[in-house]
Short mmCIF file of C-alpha atoms in Angstrom, two decimals:
data_model
loop_
_atom_site.label_atom_id
_atom_site.label_comp_id
_atom_site.label_asym_id
_atom_site.label_seq_id
_atom_site.Cartn_x
_atom_site.Cartn_y
_atom_site.Cartn_z
CA UNK B 1 35.94 -3.98 14.39
CA UNK B 2 37.15 -6.04 17.30
CA UNK B 3 35.67 -9.47 17.84
CA UNK B 4 36.64 -12.69 19.50
CA UNK B 5 38.35 -13.54 16.19
CA UNK B 6 40.57 -10.47 16.22
CA UNK B 7 40.40 -7.02 14.68
CA UNK B 8 38.74 -6.57 11.31
CA UNK B 9 37.75 -3.79 8.95
CA UNK B 10 34.37 -4.09 7.32
CA UNK B 11 32.78 -2.07 4.51
CA UNK B 12 29.07 -2.80 4.37
CA UNK B 13 27.08 -2.58 1.17
CA UNK B 14 25.29 0.62 0.22
CA UNK B 15 21.48 0.74 0.27
CA UNK B 16 21.33 3.29 -2.57
CA UNK B 17 23.58 3.89 -5.51
CA UNK B 18 24.08 7.57 -4.68
CA UNK B 19 24.88 7.04 -1.01
CA UNK B 20 28.48 7.07 0.17
CA UNK B 21 30.00 3.94 1.69
CA UNK B 22 28.95 3.36 5.27
CA UNK B 23 31.59 2.40 7.81
CA UNK B 24 30.48 1.03 11.15
CA UNK B 25 32.61 0.78 14.25
CA UNK B 26 31.15 -2.32 15.83
CA UNK B 27 32.17 -3.40 19.30
CA UNK B 28 31.36 -7.06 19.65
CA UNK B 29 31.69 -9.54 22.44
CA UNK B 30 31.10 -13.25 22.39
CA UNK B 31 27.43 -14.29 22.59
CA UNK B 32 26.20 -10.69 22.36
CA UNK B 33 23.36 -10.13 19.94
CA UNK B 34 22.85 -6.37 19.96
CA UNK B 35 21.98 -5.94 16.28
CA UNK B 36 21.13 -8.97 14.25
CA UNK B 37 20.00 -9.27 10.66
CA UNK B 38 20.08 -11.64 7.73
CA UNK B 39 23.68 -12.73 7.43
CA UNK B 40 23.53 -12.94 3.68
CA UNK B 41 21.81 -9.57 3.18
CA UNK B 42 22.94 -5.96 2.95
CA UNK B 43 23.30 -4.16 6.26
CA UNK B 44 23.35 -0.40 6.50
CA UNK B 45 22.57 2.48 8.78
CA UNK B 46 19.43 4.54 8.33
CA UNK B 47 18.69 8.23 8.32
CA UNK B 48 20.07 11.04 6.22
CA UNK B 49 23.21 9.94 4.38
CA UNK B 50 24.53 13.49 4.51
CA UNK B 51 24.13 13.70 8.27
CA UNK B 52 27.22 14.51 10.30
CA UNK B 53 26.03 12.36 13.20
CA UNK B 54 28.23 9.32 13.67
CA UNK B 55 26.73 5.88 13.45
CA UNK B 56 26.10 4.28 16.85
CA UNK B 57 28.39 1.60 18.13
CA UNK B 58 26.57 -1.69 18.08
CA UNK B 59 27.30 -5.18 19.27
CA UNK B 60 26.44 -7.85 16.77
CA UNK B 61 27.05 -11.56 16.76
CA UNK B 62 25.45 -12.01 13.36
CA UNK B 63 27.34 -9.12 11.81
CA UNK B 64 30.61 -10.57 13.06
CA UNK B 65 29.86 -13.81 11.27
CA UNK B 66 28.54 -12.05 8.19
CA UNK B 67 31.56 -9.84 7.77
CA UNK B 68 34.07 -12.56 8.50
CA UNK B 69 32.58 -14.60 5.67
CA UNK B 70 31.89 -18.33 5.79
CA UNK B 71 33.80 -20.38 8.36
CA UNK B 72 36.94 -22.18 7.37
CA UNK B 73 36.78 -25.92 7.04
CA UNK B 74 36.80 -27.55 10.46
CA UNK B 75 35.41 -24.51 12.29
CA UNK B 76 32.08 -26.14 12.98
CA UNK B 77 31.70 -24.32 16.28
CA UNK B 78 31.73 -20.98 14.48
CA UNK B 79 29.47 -21.97 11.61
CA UNK B 80 26.12 -20.26 11.25
CA UNK B 81 23.57 -23.03 11.23
CA UNK B 82 20.89 -22.97 8.59
CA UNK B 83 17.17 -22.85 9.31
CA UNK B 84 15.82 -26.10 10.69
CA UNK B 85 12.18 -27.19 10.62
CA UNK B 86 10.62 -29.99 12.64
CA UNK B 87 6.95 -31.00 12.39
CA UNK B 88 5.16 -33.20 14.91
CA UNK B 89 1.49 -33.98 15.40
CA UNK B 90 1.19 -31.11 17.91
CA UNK B 91 3.91 -28.61 17.08
CA UNK B 92 5.88 -26.96 14.30
CA UNK B 93 9.36 -25.97 15.48
CA UNK B 94 11.46 -23.58 13.40
CA UNK B 95 14.91 -22.47 14.49
CA UNK B 96 18.18 -20.95 13.38
CA UNK B 97 21.40 -20.52 15.32
CA UNK B 98 19.94 -17.59 17.30
CA UNK B 99 16.48 -18.60 18.50
CA UNK B 100 13.75 -21.24 18.28
CA UNK B 101 10.07 -20.65 17.47
CA UNK B 102 7.39 -23.17 18.43
CA UNK B 103 3.92 -23.04 16.86
CA UNK B 104 0.94 -25.25 17.60
CA UNK B 105 -0.10 -27.60 14.79
CA UNK B 106 -2.44 -26.94 13.01
CA UNK B 107 -3.61 -23.90 15.03
CA UNK B 108 -0.61 -21.69 14.29
CA UNK B 109 -0.42 -20.23 17.82
CA UNK B 110 3.01 -19.09 19.07
CA UNK B 111 3.45 -21.32 22.10
CA UNK B 112 7.17 -20.79 22.66
CA UNK B 113 10.18 -18.63 21.82
CA UNK B 114 13.53 -19.95 23.07
CA UNK B 115 16.32 -17.34 23.08
CA UNK B 116 19.55 -16.45 24.86
CA UNK B 117 19.38 -19.24 27.40
CA UNK B 118 15.70 -18.77 28.28
CA UNK B 119 13.56 -21.79 27.38
CA UNK B 120 10.44 -19.73 26.70
CA UNK B 121 9.91 -15.97 26.54
CA UNK B 122 6.14 -16.39 26.20
CA UNK B 123 3.99 -16.49 29.33
CA UNK B 124 4.29 -20.11 30.47
CA UNK B 125 1.52 -19.60 33.07
CA UNK B 126 -1.00 -19.05 30.26
CA UNK B 127 -2.62 -21.78 28.25
CA UNK B 128 -0.86 -22.36 24.96
CA UNK B 129 -3.58 -20.63 22.93
CA UNK B 130 -3.18 -17.47 25.05
CA UNK B 131 0.46 -16.65 24.33
CA UNK B 132 1.04 -15.42 20.77
CA UNK B 133 -1.96 -15.35 18.47
CA UNK B 134 -3.85 -13.63 15.67
CA UNK B 135 -7.38 -12.58 16.58
CA UNK B 136 -10.37 -10.84 15.05
CA UNK B 137 -13.49 -9.15 16.42
CA UNK B 138 -16.36 -9.49 13.95
CA UNK B 139 -20.13 -9.27 13.81
CA UNK B 140 -22.88 -10.59 11.51
CA UNK B 141 -25.10 -7.97 9.81
CA UNK B 142 -27.40 -6.23 12.27
CA UNK B 143 -25.50 -7.37 15.35
CA UNK B 144 -23.62 -4.61 17.12
CA UNK B 145 -21.87 -6.72 19.74
CA UNK B 146 -18.58 -8.02 18.39
CA UNK B 147 -17.56 -11.67 18.54
CA UNK B 148 -13.98 -12.18 19.72
CA UNK B 149 -12.25 -14.99 17.84
CA UNK B 150 -8.71 -16.28 18.29
CA UNK B 151 -7.83 -17.38 14.76
CA UNK B 152 -6.83 -21.04 14.79
CA UNK B 153 -5.77 -22.75 11.62
CA UNK B 154 -7.18 -26.07 10.47
CA UNK B 155 -4.60 -26.82 7.77
CA UNK B 156 -0.81 -26.64 8.07
CA UNK B 157 1.49 -26.32 5.05
CA UNK B 158 5.20 -25.87 4.52
CA UNK B 159 5.44 -23.11 1.92
CA UNK B 160 9.23 -23.26 1.65
CA UNK B 161 12.15 -24.65 3.58
CA UNK B 162 15.85 -24.64 2.90
CA UNK B 163 18.91 -23.68 4.91
CA UNK B 164 18.27 -19.97 4.34
CA UNK B 165 14.56 -19.68 5.04
CA UNK B 166 11.44 -21.39 6.30
CA UNK B 167 7.93 -20.12 5.65
CA UNK B 168 4.97 -22.00 7.08
CA UNK B 169 1.22 -21.48 6.69
CA UNK B 170 -1.74 -22.11 8.99
CA UNK B 171 -5.01 -21.67 7.10
CA UNK B 172 -8.62 -21.57 8.23
CA UNK B 173 -11.37 -21.66 5.62
CA UNK B 174 -15.14 -21.21 5.83
CA UNK B 175 -18.22 -22.99 4.53
CA UNK B 176 -21.97 -22.24 4.69
CA UNK B 177 -22.50 -24.59 7.64
CA UNK B 178 -20.54 -22.08 9.77
CA UNK B 179 -22.74 -19.08 8.92
CA UNK B 180 -23.28 -16.94 12.01
CA UNK B 181 -20.76 -19.03 13.97
CA UNK B 182 -17.45 -18.12 12.31
CA UNK B 183 -16.27 -15.07 10.40
CA UNK B 184 -16.79 -15.73 6.65
CA UNK B 185 -13.14 -15.39 5.68
CA UNK B 186 -10.31 -17.56 4.46
CA UNK B 187 -7.45 -16.59 6.76
CA UNK B 188 -3.93 -17.70 5.91
CA UNK B 189 -1.44 -16.97 8.71
CA UNK B 190 2.21 -17.09 7.69
CA UNK B 191 5.39 -17.26 9.77
CA UNK B 192 8.92 -16.77 8.40
CA UNK B 193 12.31 -17.51 9.94
CA UNK B 194 15.48 -16.51 8.07
CA UNK B 195 19.00 -17.72 8.48
CA UNK B 196 20.98 -15.46 10.81
CA UNK B 197 17.95 -13.33 11.66
CA UNK B 198 17.24 -12.57 15.31
CA UNK B 199 13.48 -12.81 15.16
CA UNK B 200 10.56 -13.97 13.07
CA UNK B 201 8.05 -12.43 10.68
CA UNK B 202 4.32 -12.98 10.53
CA UNK B 203 1.67 -11.86 8.08
CA UNK B 204 -1.88 -12.82 7.19
CA UNK B 205 -3.95 -12.98 4.02
CA UNK B 206 -7.68 -12.38 4.56
CA UNK B 207 -10.12 -13.27 1.75
CA UNK B 208 -13.92 -12.89 1.50
CA UNK B 209 -15.32 -14.77 -1.49
CA UNK B 210 -18.11 -13.63 -3.76
CA UNK B 211 -21.39 -15.11 -2.63
CA UNK B 212 -20.37 -15.35 1.02
CA UNK B 213 -22.54 -13.59 3.65
CA UNK B 214 -21.92 -10.05 4.77
CA UNK B 215 -20.21 -9.16 8.04
CA UNK B 216 -18.25 -6.43 9.79
CA UNK B 217 -14.83 -6.26 11.43
CA UNK B 218 -14.22 -4.27 14.58
CA UNK B 219 -10.60 -5.23 15.08
CA UNK B 220 -7.87 -7.59 13.94
CA UNK B 221 -4.35 -7.85 15.28
CA UNK B 222 -1.50 -10.05 16.51
CA UNK B 223 -1.02 -10.26 20.29
CA UNK B 224 2.00 -11.50 22.22
CA UNK B 225 1.89 -12.18 25.95
CA UNK B 226 5.33 -12.39 27.50
CA UNK B 227 6.56 -13.74 30.81
CA UNK B 228 5.58 -11.48 33.68
CA UNK B 229 8.42 -12.78 35.83
CA UNK B 230 10.98 -11.40 33.37
CA UNK B 231 9.64 -8.49 31.28
CA UNK B 232 9.04 -5.45 33.50
CA UNK B 233 10.31 -2.54 31.37
CA UNK B 234 8.31 -1.25 28.41
CA UNK B 235 9.42 1.19 25.69
CA UNK B 236 7.51 2.72 22.80
CA UNK B 237 9.26 6.09 22.30
CA UNK B 238 12.36 7.88 23.52
CA UNK B 239 10.27 9.71 26.11
CA UNK B 240 7.65 7.02 26.74
CA UNK B 241 9.34 4.11 28.49
CA UNK B 242 9.27 2.95 32.07
CA UNK B 243 9.11 0.11 34.60
CA UNK B 244 5.54 -1.16 34.40
CA UNK B 245 3.16 -2.58 37.00
CA UNK B 246 2.55 -6.31 37.21
CA UNK B 247 -0.78 -7.68 35.97
CA UNK B 248 -1.52 -8.71 39.57
CA UNK B 249 -1.37 -5.01 40.54
CA UNK B 250 -4.49 -4.32 38.49
CA UNK B 251 -6.61 -6.78 40.47
CA UNK B 252 -8.22 -6.18 43.88
CA UNK B 253 -7.01 -5.61 46.51
CA UNK B 254 -3.79 -4.32 44.93
CA UNK B 255 -5.66 -2.27 42.34
CA UNK B 256 -8.85 -0.20 42.37
CA UNK B 257 -10.86 0.13 39.17
CA UNK B 258 -11.70 3.71 38.24
CA UNK B 259 -14.23 5.11 35.76
CA UNK B 260 -13.78 2.30 33.23
CA UNK B 261 -12.15 -1.15 33.45
CA UNK B 262 -8.91 -0.20 31.72
CA UNK B 263 -8.08 2.55 34.25
CA UNK B 264 -6.84 1.21 37.60
CA UNK B 265 -5.41 3.00 40.64
CA UNK B 266 -2.42 1.12 42.04
CA UNK B 267 -3.21 0.92 45.75
CA UNK B 268 -0.72 -1.71 46.91
CA UNK B 269 1.47 -2.68 43.94
CA UNK B 270 4.18 -5.32 44.18
CA UNK B 271 6.69 -2.60 43.34
CA UNK B 272 6.02 0.01 46.07
CA UNK B 273 7.53 2.79 43.95
CA UNK B 274 4.41 2.63 41.75
CA UNK B 275 1.93 3.16 44.61
CA UNK B 276 -0.62 5.87 43.88
CA UNK B 277 -0.21 5.82 40.10
CA UNK B 278 -2.90 5.07 37.54
CA UNK B 279 -2.34 2.39 34.93
CA UNK B 280 -4.34 2.48 31.70
CA UNK B 281 -3.39 0.85 28.42
CA UNK B 282 -4.77 3.81 26.48
CA UNK B 283 -2.04 6.00 27.97
CA UNK B 284 0.37 4.17 25.66
CA UNK B 285 -1.53 4.65 22.42
CA UNK B 286 0.33 6.09 19.47
CA UNK B 287 -0.41 7.61 16.07
CA UNK B 288 0.46 5.13 13.35
CA UNK B 289 2.94 7.53 11.73
CA UNK B 290 5.13 7.18 14.84
CA UNK B 291 4.25 3.59 15.71
CA UNK B 292 7.15 1.64 14.20
CA UNK B 293 8.52 -0.18 17.24
CA UNK B 294 7.54 -0.97 20.79
CA UNK B 295 8.18 -3.79 23.19
CA UNK B 296 9.57 -5.09 26.44
CA UNK B 297 12.93 -5.56 28.15
CA UNK B 298 13.98 -8.18 30.67
CA UNK B 299 16.86 -7.35 33.01
CA UNK B 300 17.75 -10.92 33.99
CA UNK B 301 18.93 -11.92 31.51
CA UNK B 302 19.05 -8.65 29.50
CA UNK B 303 16.69 -9.40 26.59
CA UNK B 304 14.51 -7.24 24.38
CA UNK B 305 11.36 -8.49 22.62
CA UNK B 306 10.15 -5.94 20.06
CA UNK B 307 7.32 -5.62 17.58
CA UNK B 308 8.51 -3.77 14.46
CA UNK B 309 6.10 -2.52 11.80
CA UNK B 310 8.14 -1.48 8.73
CA UNK B 311 5.24 -0.07 6.70
CA UNK B 312 1.87 1.55 7.40
CA UNK B 313 0.40 0.44 4.08
CA UNK B 314 -1.83 -2.25 5.60
CA UNK B 315 -3.07 -0.14 8.52
CA UNK B 316 -6.38 1.68 8.28
CA UNK B 317 -7.38 5.29 8.86
CA UNK B 318 -4.22 6.98 7.63
CA UNK B 319 -1.10 8.20 9.45
CA UNK B 320 -3.00 10.05 12.20
CA UNK B 321 -4.98 7.02 13.34
CA UNK B 322 -4.14 6.08 16.91
CA UNK B 323 -3.69 2.49 17.98
CA UNK B 324 -2.71 0.51 21.03
CA UNK B 325 0.91 -0.60 21.40
CA UNK B 326 2.17 -2.42 24.51
CA UNK B 327 0.62 -2.48 27.96
CA UNK B 328 0.60 -4.30 31.28
CA UNK B 329 0.57 -8.04 30.83
CA UNK B 330 3.25 -7.82 29.58
CA UNK B 331 1.31 -7.58 26.32
CA UNK B 332 2.57 -6.47 22.90
CA UNK B 333 0.20 -5.77 20.00
CA UNK B 334 0.48 -5.38 16.24
CA UNK B 335 -2.76 -3.61 15.35
CA UNK B 336 -3.89 -3.87 11.74
CA UNK B 337 -7.45 -2.61 12.02
CA UNK B 338 -9.33 -1.14 14.96
CA UNK B 339 -12.14 1.24 15.83
CA UNK B 340 -10.25 2.72 18.78
CA UNK B 341 -10.64 6.52 18.96
CA UNK B 342 -12.83 6.45 15.85
CA UNK B 343 -15.84 4.23 16.35
CA UNK B 344 -17.99 2.55 13.74
CA UNK B 345 -16.61 4.62 10.84
CA UNK B 346 -13.42 2.57 10.96
CA UNK B 347 -15.13 -0.81 11.15
CA UNK B 348 -15.32 -2.16 7.59
CA UNK B 349 -18.61 -3.70 6.55
CA UNK B 350 -18.81 -6.23 3.74
CA UNK B 351 -21.99 -6.92 1.85
CA UNK B 352 -23.27 -10.30 0.80
CA UNK B 353 -21.21 -11.32 -2.21
CA UNK B 354 -18.57 -8.56 -1.94
CA UNK B 355 -15.11 -9.82 -2.84
CA UNK B 356 -12.25 -8.62 -0.64
CA UNK B 357 -8.68 -9.68 -0.13
CA UNK B 358 -5.96 -7.97 1.87
CA UNK B 359 -2.50 -8.78 3.21
CA UNK B 360 -1.85 -7.66 6.79
CA UNK B 361 1.89 -7.40 7.48
CA UNK B 362 4.50 -8.75 7.49
CA UNK B 363 5.55 -7.44 10.89
CA UNK B 364 8.80 -8.43 12.59
CA UNK B 365 9.22 -9.78 16.11
CA UNK B 366 12.79 -8.78 16.92
CA UNK B 367 14.90 -10.27 19.71
CA UNK B 368 18.04 -8.65 21.06
CA UNK B 369 20.25 -9.00 24.12
CA UNK B 370 23.17 -7.38 25.89
CA UNK B 371 25.57 -8.18 28.69
CA UNK B 372 24.56 -5.15 30.77
CA UNK B 373 21.10 -5.41 32.26
CA UNK B 374 21.29 -2.09 34.10
CA UNK B 375 20.42 0.08 31.09
CA UNK B 376 17.40 -1.04 29.04
CA UNK B 377 17.83 1.95 26.73
CA UNK B 378 20.71 0.10 25.04
CA UNK B 379 18.30 -2.49 23.74
CA UNK B 380 15.78 0.21 22.81
CA UNK B 381 18.36 2.11 20.78
CA UNK B 382 19.34 -1.07 18.98
CA UNK B 383 15.70 -1.83 18.20
CA UNK B 384 15.38 1.61 16.59
CA UNK B 385 18.34 0.85 14.33
CA UNK B 386 16.68 -2.42 13.38
CA UNK B 387 13.56 -0.46 12.40
CA UNK B 388 15.59 1.52 9.88
CA UNK B 389 16.95 -1.66 8.39
CA UNK B 390 13.51 -3.24 8.11
CA UNK B 391 12.14 -0.14 6.41
CA UNK B 392 15.00 -0.13 3.92
CA UNK B 393 14.20 -3.76 3.10
CA UNK B 394 10.51 -3.06 2.44
CA UNK B 395 8.74 -4.60 0.62
CA UNK B 396 10.38 -7.84 1.69
CA UNK B 397 11.53 -10.03 -1.16
CA UNK B 398 11.38 -13.19 0.97
CA UNK B 399 7.63 -13.24 1.76
CA UNK B 400 6.39 -15.91 -0.63
CA UNK B 401 2.66 -15.31 -0.89
CA UNK B 402 1.74 -14.19 -4.40
CA UNK B 403 -0.64 -11.72 -2.79
CA UNK B 404 2.25 -9.80 -1.22
CA UNK B 405 3.66 -7.71 -4.05
CA UNK B 406 7.41 -7.29 -4.39
CA UNK B 407 9.24 -4.12 -5.43
CA UNK B 408 9.19 -4.85 -9.16
CA UNK B 409 5.42 -5.48 -9.04
CA UNK B 410 4.66 -2.12 -7.47
CA UNK B 411 4.57 1.44 -8.76
CA UNK B 412 5.77 4.94 -7.87
CA UNK B 413 4.31 8.39 -8.05
CA UNK B 414 5.77 11.87 -7.58
CA UNK B 415 4.96 15.53 -8.03
CA UNK B 416 4.86 18.83 -6.18
CA UNK B 417 2.07 20.29 -4.07
CA UNK B 418 1.52 24.04 -3.89
CA UNK B 419 -0.88 26.12 -1.80
CA UNK B 420 -2.85 28.96 -3.37
CA UNK B 421 -4.12 31.44 -0.80
CA UNK B 422 -4.56 34.93 -2.21
CA UNK B 423 -5.23 36.35 1.25
CA UNK B 424 -1.63 35.50 2.16
CA UNK B 425 0.19 36.16 -1.14
CA UNK B 426 -1.71 37.60 -4.08
CA UNK B 427 0.36 36.68 -7.10
CA UNK B 428 2.19 33.44 -6.34
CA UNK B 429 1.65 30.03 -4.84
CA UNK B 430 3.21 28.80 -1.63
CA UNK B 431 5.19 25.61 -1.20
CA UNK B 432 3.21 22.96 0.66
CA UNK B 433 6.14 22.31 2.98
CA UNK B 434 5.83 19.19 5.13
CA UNK B 435 2.45 18.34 3.62
CA UNK B 436 1.18 14.82 4.14
CA UNK B 437 0.48 13.34 0.72
CA UNK B 438 -1.00 9.90 0.30
CA UNK B 439 -2.87 7.39 -1.81
CA UNK B 440 -5.99 5.61 -0.59
CA UNK B 441 -9.07 4.06 -2.15
CA UNK B 442 -11.16 6.52 -4.21
CA UNK B 443 -13.49 8.72 -2.19
CA UNK B 444 -14.24 12.29 -1.18
CA UNK B 445 -11.62 14.72 0.11
CA UNK B 446 -10.63 13.58 3.59
CA UNK B 447 -12.20 10.14 3.20
CA UNK B 448 -8.82 8.51 3.86
CA UNK B 449 -9.46 9.10 7.57
CA UNK B 450 -12.37 6.64 7.47
CA UNK B 451 -11.04 4.28 4.79
CA UNK B 452 -10.62 0.79 6.23
CA UNK B 453 -10.70 -1.80 3.43
CA UNK B 454 -7.71 -1.08 1.22
CA UNK B 455 -4.07 -0.04 1.41
CA UNK B 456 -2.75 3.46 2.05
CA UNK B 457 0.62 4.96 1.09
CA UNK B 458 1.83 8.21 2.61
CA UNK B 459 4.85 10.48 2.57
CA UNK B 460 5.72 13.92 3.88
CA UNK B 461 6.59 16.54 1.28
CA UNK B 462 9.92 18.35 1.16
CA UNK B 463 10.35 22.05 1.93
CA UNK B 464 9.37 22.93 -1.65
CA UNK B 465 6.30 20.68 -1.63
CA UNK B 466 7.89 17.88 -3.65
CA UNK B 467 6.64 14.41 -2.82
CA UNK B 468 7.62 10.90 -3.83
CA UNK B 469 5.65 7.78 -2.93
CA UNK B 470 7.17 4.44 -3.82
CA UNK B 471 6.28 0.76 -3.47
CA UNK B 472 2.58 1.28 -4.19
CA UNK B 473 0.48 -1.86 -4.53
CA UNK B 474 -1.24 -1.99 -7.91
CA UNK B 475 -4.82 -0.75 -8.03
CA UNK B 476 -7.00 2.36 -8.27
CA UNK B 477 -6.47 5.27 -5.89
CA UNK B 478 -7.17 8.90 -5.25
CA UNK B 479 -4.34 11.17 -4.15
CA UNK B 480 -5.06 13.06 -0.93
CA UNK B 481 -3.15 15.64 1.06
CA UNK B 482 -3.32 18.03 3.96
CA UNK B 483 -0.90 20.83 4.77
CA UNK B 484 0.16 21.86 8.30
CA UNK B 485 -0.86 25.47 8.85
CA UNK B 486 -3.88 25.32 6.52
CA UNK B 487 -7.36 24.00 7.12
CA UNK B 488 -9.10 21.64 4.74
CA UNK B 489 -8.26 18.55 2.71
CA UNK B 490 -6.91 18.21 -0.81
CA UNK B 491 -7.91 15.57 -3.32
CA UNK B 492 -6.57 15.18 -6.85
CA UNK B 493 -9.65 14.93 -9.06
CA UNK B 494 -8.57 12.06 -11.30
CA UNK B 495 -8.51 8.43 -10.22
CA UNK B 496 -4.98 7.08 -10.49
CA UNK B 497 -4.44 3.53 -11.72
CA UNK B 498 -1.14 2.10 -10.53
CA UNK B 499 0.29 -0.78 -12.56
CA UNK B 500 3.45 -2.80 -12.02
CA UNK B 501 6.55 -0.75 -12.80
CA UNK B 502 4.71 2.57 -13.13
CA UNK B 503 6.66 5.73 -12.35
CA UNK B 504 4.06 8.49 -12.65
CA UNK B 505 4.98 12.17 -12.42
CA UNK B 506 2.01 14.44 -11.73
CA UNK B 507 3.80 17.78 -11.97
CA UNK B 508 2.55 20.73 -9.91
CA UNK B 509 -0.72 20.27 -8.02
CA UNK B 510 -2.47 23.22 -6.39
CA UNK B 511 -4.44 23.12 -3.15
CA UNK B 512 -6.78 26.03 -2.41
CA UNK B 513 -7.71 25.96 1.30
CA UNK B 514 -11.33 26.87 2.02
CA UNK B 515 -11.93 30.37 3.33
CA UNK B 516 -14.63 33.06 3.18
CA UNK B 517 -12.35 36.04 3.64
CA UNK B 518 -9.23 37.29 5.42
CA UNK B 519 -8.31 35.77 8.76
CA UNK B 520 -9.55 37.97 11.61
CA UNK B 521 -8.13 35.90 14.46
CA UNK B 522 -7.18 32.32 15.17
CA UNK B 523 -6.57 30.06 18.14
CA UNK B 524 -4.12 27.22 17.71
CA UNK B 525 -2.40 25.89 14.63
CA UNK B 526 -4.32 23.80 12.07
CA UNK B 527 -1.87 20.91 12.14
CA UNK B 528 -4.25 18.16 13.38
CA UNK B 529 -2.61 18.22 16.78
CA UNK B 530 -3.69 19.74 20.09
CA UNK B 531 -0.08 20.17 21.22
CA UNK B 532 -0.26 23.94 21.69
CA UNK B 533 -3.48 23.91 23.72
CA UNK B 534 -3.40 24.28 27.49
CA UNK B 535 -3.79 21.04 29.40
CA UNK B 536 -4.38 21.56 33.12
CA UNK B 537 -2.53 19.52 35.70
CA UNK B 538 -4.38 16.33 36.60
CA UNK B 539 -5.70 15.52 40.02
CA UNK B 540 -2.52 14.51 41.91
CA UNK B 541 -4.38 11.46 43.23
CA UNK B 542 -4.72 10.07 39.70
CA UNK B 543 -1.46 10.41 37.80
CA UNK B 544 0.93 8.41 35.70
CA UNK B 545 4.30 9.83 36.74
CA UNK B 546 5.70 9.20 33.29
CA UNK B 547 3.54 12.02 31.97
CA UNK B 548 4.22 14.64 34.62
CA UNK B 549 5.86 17.54 32.74
CA UNK B 550 5.86 15.35 29.62
CA UNK B 551 5.72 17.26 26.30
CA UNK B 552 2.82 15.05 25.15
CA UNK B 553 1.02 14.78 28.47
#
C-alpha cells in the first residue's frame, strides 16, 4: 500500500487456519484513521473467504504503523505511544496515540472523549453525569413504577495498566441500609483502552447476593449523548440512515407532540428540509440479530462515533427481540435488557435470596475519521468492517474480569436439524435450512423469547440443517430452534451441560411441526416477520420520509 512512508506490500495474518491469505489494498493518507485496530493484533477482512467480492479499500493510520513494524531508533514522531493513565481526585484520564477518554472519579461517567482535533465529542452543554453513563430501571417487589438510576461508582480501581492496555473499574455495592432506596446489586463497570485502538470498550458485572431482597429490572443499558452542534447524521443500516432533526426541533414551538411523547411533528425545524416530518425514536428500533452497529457522523470535522456490539450472548429475549438504537439527541444506546415491545415478560424478577450474576458486554465505542466530509457513508462502511473484526475477536482475550469467560473456558456444540412433516413428504425428512438454533436457560419450547436472566447463543443453520454454536459460556441449557416456513418451536428434550473445552456433537435432531391435517390454505409465511403483509400508505401529514417506499416501512 501507499503511505506517507512510501509504497509497501503487506500480508495480514489469517483468522482461520483453512482460510487463504488475505491481501488488502489500503490507501492511506497522513492523519487519516479510516480503519483502526489493535496494532499488535491480527487484522483481517470478514465475510465468506471464498467470496469473489474484492476487499474494500480502507484508509488506516494504525494499520500503516502496524504493518511497517516498530519505528526505527530516532523516529519518535512516528512512534505509536503506549496507553497512558492519569488519576486525579475528580477524573480518570486514559489515552493512547489516537484518542483520550475522561471518566469521573469515582462515578465512572464518561465526561469527555478527545479525538481528531476535537476537545470533546460528548455533549458539553450537558452536566457531566448526563453524557456517557450506565443506567438501570428497577423496582422493589410490588411496585410497578420503575426507578431510574444512573449507576455511579463509589470505588475506583486500576485493574491493569501497561503500555499495551489499561482496564479500570468503578464499583458500587449495596448494604441493608439502602433497602428500597438503591437496587440491591453489586455493579462493577469496566472500561478498557488498548494501544493503537481507535475507541474504548465497556462492560459491566451485575451481582445479586444470596440473602439480599428481591427486585425487578425493567431496563439496563449504556447511553452516550454526543454534541448536537457536530453530530447530525445517523446510521444504523444500509437503508436506514439520514440527517436527523435537532433536539430543539422536538420542543414547542418547533415541534408538536402527537399521540405519545416520543412522536413529534416537526412544525418549524432548524433544518427547513425536515418540515412536516414526524420524529420518533421507535422508528429506529432494530431486531437484535441485525443490531451490530449504529451511530453518528459529524461533517466538520468528518468523524464517526459508533456503538458496536460483537455478540448477542448477553442480550435478552433472543435474536428477534427489538431494541432501541440511536435517536435524536444525538443519543446512542447499547441496550442489554429492556421490556420494549414485550412488556413485563421480559423484565426479570429476583426473589429474596436468589443469587444472580451476569456480565453485560463488552461493547466497543469506535471512532473513525476521514478527510472528505461530504459522504458520511464512507465512515459507515468502515464501521461495518470494524464490526467484522470485533466479531472475529470474540470473546475478547483482553477483558480481565474472571467472570468474562475466554475462548478456552467456553464450549461448542453442533449437529443437524431436520423437519419431519408427512403431509409434505411421506417417507423422508426435510433439511431445516436457515433454521435459527440456539441455547438458552432451560424452559419450555419457545421460552427463549421471554428468557431474561441468562445468556443466549444462536446461529443460523446451513442449507442442509447443520448448525455449529461456539464460544458458549459454561452452564446448563436447553437447545431451541425454529424453522422459517414452519410453525411451532423446537426444543431438545435433554438439558445440556456445557463445560470448559466441550465440543458436543448431537447428531441428527428431528423437529415435527404441529398440525392437525393437510394445509387447506395459508396467508403469509411463518417466518416471524410481517414483511409480506400489506401496509397501507400513512397519512401524508405524518410521515418520516426515510420510510417512504422503504422495504421495511
